[in-house]
PDB file of C-alpha atoms and ligand atoms in Angstrom:
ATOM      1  CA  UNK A   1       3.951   1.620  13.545  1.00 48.00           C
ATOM      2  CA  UNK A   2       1.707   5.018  13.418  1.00 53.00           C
ATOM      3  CA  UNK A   3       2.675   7.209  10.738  1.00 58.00           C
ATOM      4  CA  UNK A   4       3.973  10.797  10.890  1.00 65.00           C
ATOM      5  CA  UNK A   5       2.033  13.742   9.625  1.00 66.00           C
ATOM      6  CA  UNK A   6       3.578  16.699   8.261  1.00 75.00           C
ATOM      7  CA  UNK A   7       2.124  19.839   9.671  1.00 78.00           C
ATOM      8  CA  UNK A   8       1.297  20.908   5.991  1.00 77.00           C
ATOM      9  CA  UNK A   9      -0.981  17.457   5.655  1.00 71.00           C
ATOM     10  CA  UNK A  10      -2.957  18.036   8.836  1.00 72.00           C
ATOM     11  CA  UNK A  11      -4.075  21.626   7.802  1.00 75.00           C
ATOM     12  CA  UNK A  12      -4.564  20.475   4.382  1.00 70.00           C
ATOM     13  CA  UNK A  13      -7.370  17.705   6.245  1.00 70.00           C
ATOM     14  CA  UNK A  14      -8.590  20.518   8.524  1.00 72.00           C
ATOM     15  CA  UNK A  15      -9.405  22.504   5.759  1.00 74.00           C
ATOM     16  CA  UNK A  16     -10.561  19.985   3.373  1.00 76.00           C
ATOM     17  CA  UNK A  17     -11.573  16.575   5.408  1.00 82.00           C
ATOM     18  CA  UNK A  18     -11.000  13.663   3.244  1.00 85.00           C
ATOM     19  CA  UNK A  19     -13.800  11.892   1.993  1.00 89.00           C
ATOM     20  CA  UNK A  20     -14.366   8.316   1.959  1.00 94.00           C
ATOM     21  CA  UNK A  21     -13.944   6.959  -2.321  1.00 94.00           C
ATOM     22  CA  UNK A  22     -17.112   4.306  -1.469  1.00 95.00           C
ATOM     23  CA  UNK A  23     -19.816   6.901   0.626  1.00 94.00           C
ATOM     24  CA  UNK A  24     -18.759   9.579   0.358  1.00 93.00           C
ATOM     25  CA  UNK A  25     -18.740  10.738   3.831  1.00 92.00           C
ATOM     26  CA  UNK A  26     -16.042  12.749   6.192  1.00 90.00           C
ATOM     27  CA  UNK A  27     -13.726  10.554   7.073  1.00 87.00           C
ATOM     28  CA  UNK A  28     -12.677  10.809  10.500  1.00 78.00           C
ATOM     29  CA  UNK A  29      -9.135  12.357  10.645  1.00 69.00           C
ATOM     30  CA  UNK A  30      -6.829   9.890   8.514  1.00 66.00           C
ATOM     31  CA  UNK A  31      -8.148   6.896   9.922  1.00 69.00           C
ATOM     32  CA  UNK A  32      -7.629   5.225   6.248  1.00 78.00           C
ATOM     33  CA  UNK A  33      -8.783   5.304   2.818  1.00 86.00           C
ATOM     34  CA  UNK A  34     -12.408   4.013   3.294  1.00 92.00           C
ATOM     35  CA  UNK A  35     -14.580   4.839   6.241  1.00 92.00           C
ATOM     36  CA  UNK A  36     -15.160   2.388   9.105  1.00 90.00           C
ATOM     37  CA  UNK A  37     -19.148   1.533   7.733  1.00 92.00           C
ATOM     38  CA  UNK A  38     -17.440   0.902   4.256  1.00 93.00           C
ATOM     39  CA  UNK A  39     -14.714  -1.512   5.432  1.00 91.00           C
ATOM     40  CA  UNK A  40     -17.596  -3.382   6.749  1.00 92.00           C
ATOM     41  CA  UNK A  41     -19.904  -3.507   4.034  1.00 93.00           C
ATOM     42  CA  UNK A  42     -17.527  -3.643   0.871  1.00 94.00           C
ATOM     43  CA  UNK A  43     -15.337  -6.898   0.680  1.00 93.00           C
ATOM     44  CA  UNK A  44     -12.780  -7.165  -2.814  1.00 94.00           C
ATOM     45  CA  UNK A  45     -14.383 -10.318  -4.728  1.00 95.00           C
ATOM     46  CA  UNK A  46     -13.255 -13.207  -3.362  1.00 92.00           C
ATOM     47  CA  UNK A  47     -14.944 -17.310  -3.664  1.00 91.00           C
ATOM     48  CA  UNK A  48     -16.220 -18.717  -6.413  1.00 94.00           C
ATOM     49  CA  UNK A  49     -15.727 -16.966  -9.487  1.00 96.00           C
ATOM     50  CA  UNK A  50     -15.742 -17.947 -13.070  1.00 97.00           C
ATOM     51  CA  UNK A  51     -12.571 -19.172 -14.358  1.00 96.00           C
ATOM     52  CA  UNK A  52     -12.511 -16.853 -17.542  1.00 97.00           C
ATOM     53  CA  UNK A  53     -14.610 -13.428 -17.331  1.00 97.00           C
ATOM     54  CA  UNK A  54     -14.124 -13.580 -13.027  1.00 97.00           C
ATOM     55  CA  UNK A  55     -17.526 -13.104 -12.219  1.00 97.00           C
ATOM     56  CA  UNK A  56     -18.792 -14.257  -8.628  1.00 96.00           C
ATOM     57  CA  UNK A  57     -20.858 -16.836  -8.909  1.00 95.00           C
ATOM     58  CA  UNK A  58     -23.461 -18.860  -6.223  1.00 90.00           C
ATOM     59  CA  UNK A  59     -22.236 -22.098  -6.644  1.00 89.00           C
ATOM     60  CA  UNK A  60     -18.954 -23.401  -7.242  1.00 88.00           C
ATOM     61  CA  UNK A  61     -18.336 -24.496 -10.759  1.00 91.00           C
ATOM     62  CA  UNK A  62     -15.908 -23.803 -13.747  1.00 95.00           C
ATOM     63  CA  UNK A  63     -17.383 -21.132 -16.081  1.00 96.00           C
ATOM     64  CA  UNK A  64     -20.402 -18.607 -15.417  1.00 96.00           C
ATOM     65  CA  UNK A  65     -23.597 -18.908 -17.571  1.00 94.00           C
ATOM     66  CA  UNK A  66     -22.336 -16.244 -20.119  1.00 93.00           C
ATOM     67  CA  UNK A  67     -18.835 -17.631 -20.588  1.00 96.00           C
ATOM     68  CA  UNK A  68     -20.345 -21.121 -21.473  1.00 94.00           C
ATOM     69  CA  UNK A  69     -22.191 -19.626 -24.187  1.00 93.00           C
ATOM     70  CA  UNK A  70     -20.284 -16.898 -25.721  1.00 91.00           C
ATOM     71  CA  UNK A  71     -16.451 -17.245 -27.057  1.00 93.00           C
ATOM     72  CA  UNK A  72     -14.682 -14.740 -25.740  1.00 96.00           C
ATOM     73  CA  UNK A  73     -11.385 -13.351 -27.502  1.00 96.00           C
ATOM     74  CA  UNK A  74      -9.423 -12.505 -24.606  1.00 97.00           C
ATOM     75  CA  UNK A  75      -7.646 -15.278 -22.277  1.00 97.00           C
ATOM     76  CA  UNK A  76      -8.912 -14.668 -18.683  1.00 98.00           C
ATOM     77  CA  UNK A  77      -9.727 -11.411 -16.541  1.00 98.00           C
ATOM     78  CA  UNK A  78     -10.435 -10.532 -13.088  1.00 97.00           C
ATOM     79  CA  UNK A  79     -12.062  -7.835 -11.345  1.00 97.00           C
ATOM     80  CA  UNK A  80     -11.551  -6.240  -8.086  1.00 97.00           C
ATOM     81  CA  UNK A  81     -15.417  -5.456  -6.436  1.00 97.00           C
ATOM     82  CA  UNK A  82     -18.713  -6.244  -7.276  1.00 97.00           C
ATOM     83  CA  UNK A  83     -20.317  -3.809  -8.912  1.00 97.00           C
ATOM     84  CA  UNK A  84     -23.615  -3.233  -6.836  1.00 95.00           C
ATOM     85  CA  UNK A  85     -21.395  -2.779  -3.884  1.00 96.00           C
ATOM     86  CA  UNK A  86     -19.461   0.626  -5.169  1.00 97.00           C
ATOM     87  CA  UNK A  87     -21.979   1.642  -8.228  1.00 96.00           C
ATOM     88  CA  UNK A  88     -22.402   5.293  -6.329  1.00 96.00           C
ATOM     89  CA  UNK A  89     -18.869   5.330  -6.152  1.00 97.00           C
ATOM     90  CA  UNK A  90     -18.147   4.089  -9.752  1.00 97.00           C
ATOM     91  CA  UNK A  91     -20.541   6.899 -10.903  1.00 96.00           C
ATOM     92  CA  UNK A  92     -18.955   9.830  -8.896  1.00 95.00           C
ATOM     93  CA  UNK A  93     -15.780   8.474 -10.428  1.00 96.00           C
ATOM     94  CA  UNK A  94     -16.900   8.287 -13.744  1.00 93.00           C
ATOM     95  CA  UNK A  95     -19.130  11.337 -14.460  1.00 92.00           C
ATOM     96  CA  UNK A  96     -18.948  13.668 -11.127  1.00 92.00           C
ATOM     97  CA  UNK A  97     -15.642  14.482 -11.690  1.00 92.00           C
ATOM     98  CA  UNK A  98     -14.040  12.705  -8.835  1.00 93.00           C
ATOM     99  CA  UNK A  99     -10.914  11.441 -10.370  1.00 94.00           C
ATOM    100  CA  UNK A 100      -8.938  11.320  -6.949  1.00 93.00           C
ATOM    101  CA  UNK A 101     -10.785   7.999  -6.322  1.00 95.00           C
ATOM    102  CA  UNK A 102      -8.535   6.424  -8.619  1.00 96.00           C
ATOM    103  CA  UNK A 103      -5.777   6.157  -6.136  1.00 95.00           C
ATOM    104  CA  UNK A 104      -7.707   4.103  -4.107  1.00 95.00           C
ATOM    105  CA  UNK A 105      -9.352   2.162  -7.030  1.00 97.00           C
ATOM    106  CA  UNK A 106      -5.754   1.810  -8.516  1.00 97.00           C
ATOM    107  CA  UNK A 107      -4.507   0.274  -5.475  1.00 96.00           C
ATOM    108  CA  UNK A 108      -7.365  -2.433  -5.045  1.00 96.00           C
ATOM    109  CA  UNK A 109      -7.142  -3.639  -8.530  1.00 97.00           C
ATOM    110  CA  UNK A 110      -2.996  -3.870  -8.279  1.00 97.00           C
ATOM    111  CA  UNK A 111      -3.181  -5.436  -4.875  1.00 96.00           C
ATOM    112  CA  UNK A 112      -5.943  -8.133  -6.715  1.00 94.00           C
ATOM    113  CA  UNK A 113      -3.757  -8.403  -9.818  1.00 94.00           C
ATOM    114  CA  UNK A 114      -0.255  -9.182  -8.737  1.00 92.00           C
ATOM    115  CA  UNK A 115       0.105 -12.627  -8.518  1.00 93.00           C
ATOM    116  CA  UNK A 116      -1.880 -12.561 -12.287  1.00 95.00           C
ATOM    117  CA  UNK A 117       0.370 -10.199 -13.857  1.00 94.00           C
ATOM    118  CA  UNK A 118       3.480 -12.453 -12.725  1.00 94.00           C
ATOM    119  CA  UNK A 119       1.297 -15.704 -13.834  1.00 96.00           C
ATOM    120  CA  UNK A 120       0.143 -13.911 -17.099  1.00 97.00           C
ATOM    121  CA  UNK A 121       3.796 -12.637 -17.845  1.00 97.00           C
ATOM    122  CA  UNK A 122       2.295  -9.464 -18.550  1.00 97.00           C
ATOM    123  CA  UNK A 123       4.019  -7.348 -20.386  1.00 97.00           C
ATOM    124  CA  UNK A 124       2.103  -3.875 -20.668  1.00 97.00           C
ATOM    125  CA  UNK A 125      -1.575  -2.267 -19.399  1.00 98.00           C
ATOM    126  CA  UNK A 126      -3.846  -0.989 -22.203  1.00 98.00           C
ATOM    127  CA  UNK A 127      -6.374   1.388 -20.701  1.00 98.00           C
ATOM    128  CA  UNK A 128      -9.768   1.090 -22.873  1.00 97.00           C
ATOM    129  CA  UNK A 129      -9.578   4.682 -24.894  1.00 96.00           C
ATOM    130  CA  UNK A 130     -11.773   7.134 -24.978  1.00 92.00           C
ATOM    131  CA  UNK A 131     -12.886   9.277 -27.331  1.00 90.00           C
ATOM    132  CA  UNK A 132     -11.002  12.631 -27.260  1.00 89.00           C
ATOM    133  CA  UNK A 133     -14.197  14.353 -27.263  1.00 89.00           C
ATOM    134  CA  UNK A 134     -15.407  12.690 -24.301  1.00 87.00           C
ATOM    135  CA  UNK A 135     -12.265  13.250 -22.547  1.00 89.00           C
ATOM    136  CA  UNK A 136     -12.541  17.087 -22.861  1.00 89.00           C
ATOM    137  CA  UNK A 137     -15.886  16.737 -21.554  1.00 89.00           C
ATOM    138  CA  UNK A 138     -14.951  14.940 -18.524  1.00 89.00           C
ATOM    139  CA  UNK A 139     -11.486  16.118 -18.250  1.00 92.00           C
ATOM    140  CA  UNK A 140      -9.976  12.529 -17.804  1.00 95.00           C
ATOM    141  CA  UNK A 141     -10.446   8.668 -18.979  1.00 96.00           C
ATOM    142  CA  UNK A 142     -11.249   6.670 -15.683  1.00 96.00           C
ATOM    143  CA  UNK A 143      -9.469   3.809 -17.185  1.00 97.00           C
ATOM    144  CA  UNK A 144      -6.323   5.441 -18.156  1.00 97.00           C
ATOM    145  CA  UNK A 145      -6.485   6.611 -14.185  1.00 98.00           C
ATOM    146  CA  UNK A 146      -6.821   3.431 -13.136  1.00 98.00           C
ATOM    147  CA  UNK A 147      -3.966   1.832 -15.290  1.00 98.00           C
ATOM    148  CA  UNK A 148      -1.331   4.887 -13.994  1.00 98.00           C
ATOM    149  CA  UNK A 149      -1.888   3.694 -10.623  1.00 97.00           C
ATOM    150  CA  UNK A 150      -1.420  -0.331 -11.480  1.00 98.00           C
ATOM    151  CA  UNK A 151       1.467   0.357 -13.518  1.00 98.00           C
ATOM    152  CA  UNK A 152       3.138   2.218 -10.357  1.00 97.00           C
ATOM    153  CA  UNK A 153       2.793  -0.270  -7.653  1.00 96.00           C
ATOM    154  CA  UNK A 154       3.163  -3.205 -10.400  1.00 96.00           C
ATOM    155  CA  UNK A 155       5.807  -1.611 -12.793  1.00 96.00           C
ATOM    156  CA  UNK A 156       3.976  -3.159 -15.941  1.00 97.00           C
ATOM    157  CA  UNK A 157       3.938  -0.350 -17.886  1.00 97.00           C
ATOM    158  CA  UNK A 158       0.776   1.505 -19.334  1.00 98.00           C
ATOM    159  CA  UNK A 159       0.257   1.344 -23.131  1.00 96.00           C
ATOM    160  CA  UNK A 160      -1.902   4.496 -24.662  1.00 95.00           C
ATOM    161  CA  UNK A 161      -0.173   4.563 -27.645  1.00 94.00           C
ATOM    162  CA  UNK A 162      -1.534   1.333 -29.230  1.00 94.00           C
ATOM    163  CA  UNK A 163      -4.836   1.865 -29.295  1.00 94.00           C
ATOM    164  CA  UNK A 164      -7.553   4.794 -29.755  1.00 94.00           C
ATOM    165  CA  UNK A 165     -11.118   5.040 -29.920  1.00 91.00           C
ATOM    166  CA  UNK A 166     -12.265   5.944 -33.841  1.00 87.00           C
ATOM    167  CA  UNK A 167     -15.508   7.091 -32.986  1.00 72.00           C
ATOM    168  CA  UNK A 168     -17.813   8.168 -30.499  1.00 65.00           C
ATOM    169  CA  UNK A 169     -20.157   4.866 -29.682  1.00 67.00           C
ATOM    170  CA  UNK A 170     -23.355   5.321 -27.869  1.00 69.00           C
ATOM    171  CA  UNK A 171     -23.235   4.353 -24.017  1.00 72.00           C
ATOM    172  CA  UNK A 172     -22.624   0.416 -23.776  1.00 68.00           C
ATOM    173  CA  UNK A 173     -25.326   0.517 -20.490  1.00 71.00           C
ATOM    174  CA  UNK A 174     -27.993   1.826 -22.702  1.00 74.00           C
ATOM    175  CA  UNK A 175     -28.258  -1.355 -25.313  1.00 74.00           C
ATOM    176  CA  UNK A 176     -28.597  -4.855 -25.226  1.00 76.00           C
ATOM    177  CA  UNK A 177     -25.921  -7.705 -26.186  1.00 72.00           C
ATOM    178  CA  UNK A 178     -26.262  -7.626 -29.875  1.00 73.00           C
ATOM    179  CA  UNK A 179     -26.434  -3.654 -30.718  1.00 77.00           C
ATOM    180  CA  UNK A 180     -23.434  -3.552 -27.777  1.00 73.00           C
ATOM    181  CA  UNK A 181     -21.034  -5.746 -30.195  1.00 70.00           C
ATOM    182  CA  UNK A 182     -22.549  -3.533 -33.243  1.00 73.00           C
ATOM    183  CA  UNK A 183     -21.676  -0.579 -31.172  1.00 73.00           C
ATOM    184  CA  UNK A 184     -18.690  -1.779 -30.557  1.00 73.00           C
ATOM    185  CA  UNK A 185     -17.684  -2.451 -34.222  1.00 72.00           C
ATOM    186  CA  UNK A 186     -14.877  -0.020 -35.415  1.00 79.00           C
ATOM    187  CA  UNK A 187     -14.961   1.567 -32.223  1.00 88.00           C
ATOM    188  CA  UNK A 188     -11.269   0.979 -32.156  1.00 92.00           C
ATOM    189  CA  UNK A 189      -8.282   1.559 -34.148  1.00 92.00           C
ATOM    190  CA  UNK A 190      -5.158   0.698 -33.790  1.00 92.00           C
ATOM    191  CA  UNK A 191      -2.059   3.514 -34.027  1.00 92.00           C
ATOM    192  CA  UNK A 192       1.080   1.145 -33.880  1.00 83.00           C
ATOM    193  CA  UNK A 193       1.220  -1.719 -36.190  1.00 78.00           C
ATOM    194  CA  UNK A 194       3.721  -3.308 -35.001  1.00 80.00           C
ATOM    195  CA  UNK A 195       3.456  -3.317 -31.604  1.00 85.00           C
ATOM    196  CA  UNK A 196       6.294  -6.669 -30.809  1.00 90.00           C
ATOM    197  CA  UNK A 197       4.294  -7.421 -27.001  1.00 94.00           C
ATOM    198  CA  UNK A 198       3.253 -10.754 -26.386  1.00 96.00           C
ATOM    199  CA  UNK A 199       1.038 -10.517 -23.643  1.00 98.00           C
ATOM    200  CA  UNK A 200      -1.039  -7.444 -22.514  1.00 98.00           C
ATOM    201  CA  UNK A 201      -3.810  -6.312 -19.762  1.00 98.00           C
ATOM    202  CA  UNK A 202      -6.449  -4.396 -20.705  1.00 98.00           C
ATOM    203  CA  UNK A 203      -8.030  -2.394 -18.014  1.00 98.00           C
ATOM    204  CA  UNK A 204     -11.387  -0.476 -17.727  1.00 97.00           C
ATOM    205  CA  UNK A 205     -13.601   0.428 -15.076  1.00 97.00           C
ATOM    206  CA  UNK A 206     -16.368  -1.883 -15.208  1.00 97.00           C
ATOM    207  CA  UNK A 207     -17.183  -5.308 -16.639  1.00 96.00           C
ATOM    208  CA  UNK A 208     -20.817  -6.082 -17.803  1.00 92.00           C
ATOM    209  CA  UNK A 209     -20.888  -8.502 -20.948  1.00 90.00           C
ATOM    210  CA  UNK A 210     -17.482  -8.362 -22.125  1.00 93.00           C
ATOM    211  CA  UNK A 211     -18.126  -6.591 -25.239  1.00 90.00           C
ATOM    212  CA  UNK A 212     -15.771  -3.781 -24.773  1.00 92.00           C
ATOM    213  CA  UNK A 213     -13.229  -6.248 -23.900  1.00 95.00           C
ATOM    214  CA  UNK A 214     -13.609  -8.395 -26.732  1.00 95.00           C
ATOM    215  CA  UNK A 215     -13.772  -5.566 -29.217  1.00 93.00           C
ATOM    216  CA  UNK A 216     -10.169  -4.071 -28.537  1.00 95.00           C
ATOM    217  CA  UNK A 217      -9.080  -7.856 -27.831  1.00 96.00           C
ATOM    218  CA  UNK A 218     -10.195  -8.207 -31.898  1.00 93.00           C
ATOM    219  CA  UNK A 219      -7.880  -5.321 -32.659  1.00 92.00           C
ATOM    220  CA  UNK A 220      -4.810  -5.894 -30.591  1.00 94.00           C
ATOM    221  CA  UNK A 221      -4.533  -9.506 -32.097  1.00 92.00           C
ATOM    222  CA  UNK A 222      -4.185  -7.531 -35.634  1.00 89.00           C
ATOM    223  CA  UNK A 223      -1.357  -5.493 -33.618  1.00 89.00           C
ATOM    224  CA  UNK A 224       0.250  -9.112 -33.507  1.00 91.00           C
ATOM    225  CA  UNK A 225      -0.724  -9.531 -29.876  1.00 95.00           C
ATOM    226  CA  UNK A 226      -0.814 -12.734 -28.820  1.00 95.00           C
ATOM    227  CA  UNK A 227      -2.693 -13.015 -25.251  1.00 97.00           C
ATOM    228  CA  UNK A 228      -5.076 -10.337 -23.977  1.00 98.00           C
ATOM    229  CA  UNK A 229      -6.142 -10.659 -20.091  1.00 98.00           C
ATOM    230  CA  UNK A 230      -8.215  -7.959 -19.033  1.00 98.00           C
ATOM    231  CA  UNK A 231      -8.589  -6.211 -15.325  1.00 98.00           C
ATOM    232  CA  UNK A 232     -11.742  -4.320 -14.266  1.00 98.00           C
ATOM    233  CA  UNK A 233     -12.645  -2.386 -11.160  1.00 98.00           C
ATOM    234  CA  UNK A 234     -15.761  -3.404 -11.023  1.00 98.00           C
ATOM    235  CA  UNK A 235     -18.023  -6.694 -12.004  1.00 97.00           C
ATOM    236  CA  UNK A 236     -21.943  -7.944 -11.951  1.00 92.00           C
ATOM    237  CA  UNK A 237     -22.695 -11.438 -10.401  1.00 87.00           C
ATOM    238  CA  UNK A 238     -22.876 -14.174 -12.679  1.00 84.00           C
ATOM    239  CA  UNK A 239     -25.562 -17.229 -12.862  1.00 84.00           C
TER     240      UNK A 239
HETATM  241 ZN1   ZN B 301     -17.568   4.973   3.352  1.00 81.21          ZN
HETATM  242 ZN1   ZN B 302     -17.727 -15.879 -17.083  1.00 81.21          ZN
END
């Protein structure tokens, strides 16, 4: 069935033509969320990926390269693209101030994560903090946008109150595995002792070596949580 536009919606497209979240580019009038050339060329993750961090991998097997070697302190996680497919898009999100992608985002990564919230029993979303500082700057945390938009089509609720960053760490993309988990180290602190949940997700924009992840993981098990899944946007390939 077509939908109905309100009057108020069309001049609202006239005046400002919606842009497509992946390229960037008019879209032609409300023909979707993503233009034609992106429904194409982007595809959510799906095939072989590995059975803890989620990462696509070439060949079918259990656990990527990285997961073999390195104990991870969350449970399992899952991501919605690859991250060379929407990188452009992750940056404009991120540091160009287009937080209106993350209805769109939002919506990929609860559409990927239902079933896994219901499997997980998953009792709240924990959006990876930001420092307050870098917040003003940007005006937003991406992750925090992201998790508002699971926890509405989900109904898991979204957690900001458990967690907060203590300091202001150096950009994770910038340094290699071992000064990452130094980074990392008191990055986070918790704010609620106590916090009687089981089972959370924690969700963040992109995936890389799991650092980030682990890091709050480490904290929110002091919190007396017992399983930590985490859900990303975006995710590298794995070997
Ligand atoms: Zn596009
Ligand atoms: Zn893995």
């Amino acid at each position: 069935m077509k939908k109905k536009y309100r009057i108020s919606e069309i001049v609202l497209d006239l005046m400002f033509p919606p842009r497509c979240p992946l390229c960037d580019h008019v879209i032609e009038f409300r023909k979707g969320d993503i233009c034609g050339e992106c429904v194409k060329r982007v595809k959510p993750i799906s095939g072989s990926v590995c059975m803890k961090c989620g990462k696509p991998l070439e060949e079918e097997k259990e656990y990527c390269f990285d997961c073999k070697t390195k104990k991870h302190l969350y449970v399992q996680g899952i991501s919605a693209f690859e991250y060379r497919d929407i990188a452009a898009s992750i940056y404009r999100f991120k540091y160009g101030g287009r937080q209106e992608y993350a209805a769109f985002f939002g919506r990929c990564m609860a559409r990927k994560l239902e079933k896994k919230i219901k499997q997980w029993k998953a009792e709240a979303l924990v959006p990876v903090p930001v420092h307050p500082s870098r917040k003003r700057e940007r005006g937003y945390n991406q992750a925090e946008l992201l998790a508002k938009e699971i926890a509405v089509r989900t109904g898991v609720p979204m957690r900001c109150d458990i967690v907060a960053r203590s300091k202001k760490t150096m950009p994770q993309k910038s340094l290699d595995g071992v000064q990452r988990q130094n980074n990392l180290k008191k990055a986070f602190k918790i704010l609620k002792n106590d916090v009687k949940l089981n089972t959370i997700v924690i969700i963040d924009d992109i995936y890389t070596t799991g650092s980030t992840v682990d890091a709050m993981a480490a904290i929110l098990r002091t919190a007396g949580v017992k399983n930590i899944y985490y859900a990303a946007l975006a995710i590298g390939r794995g070997q």
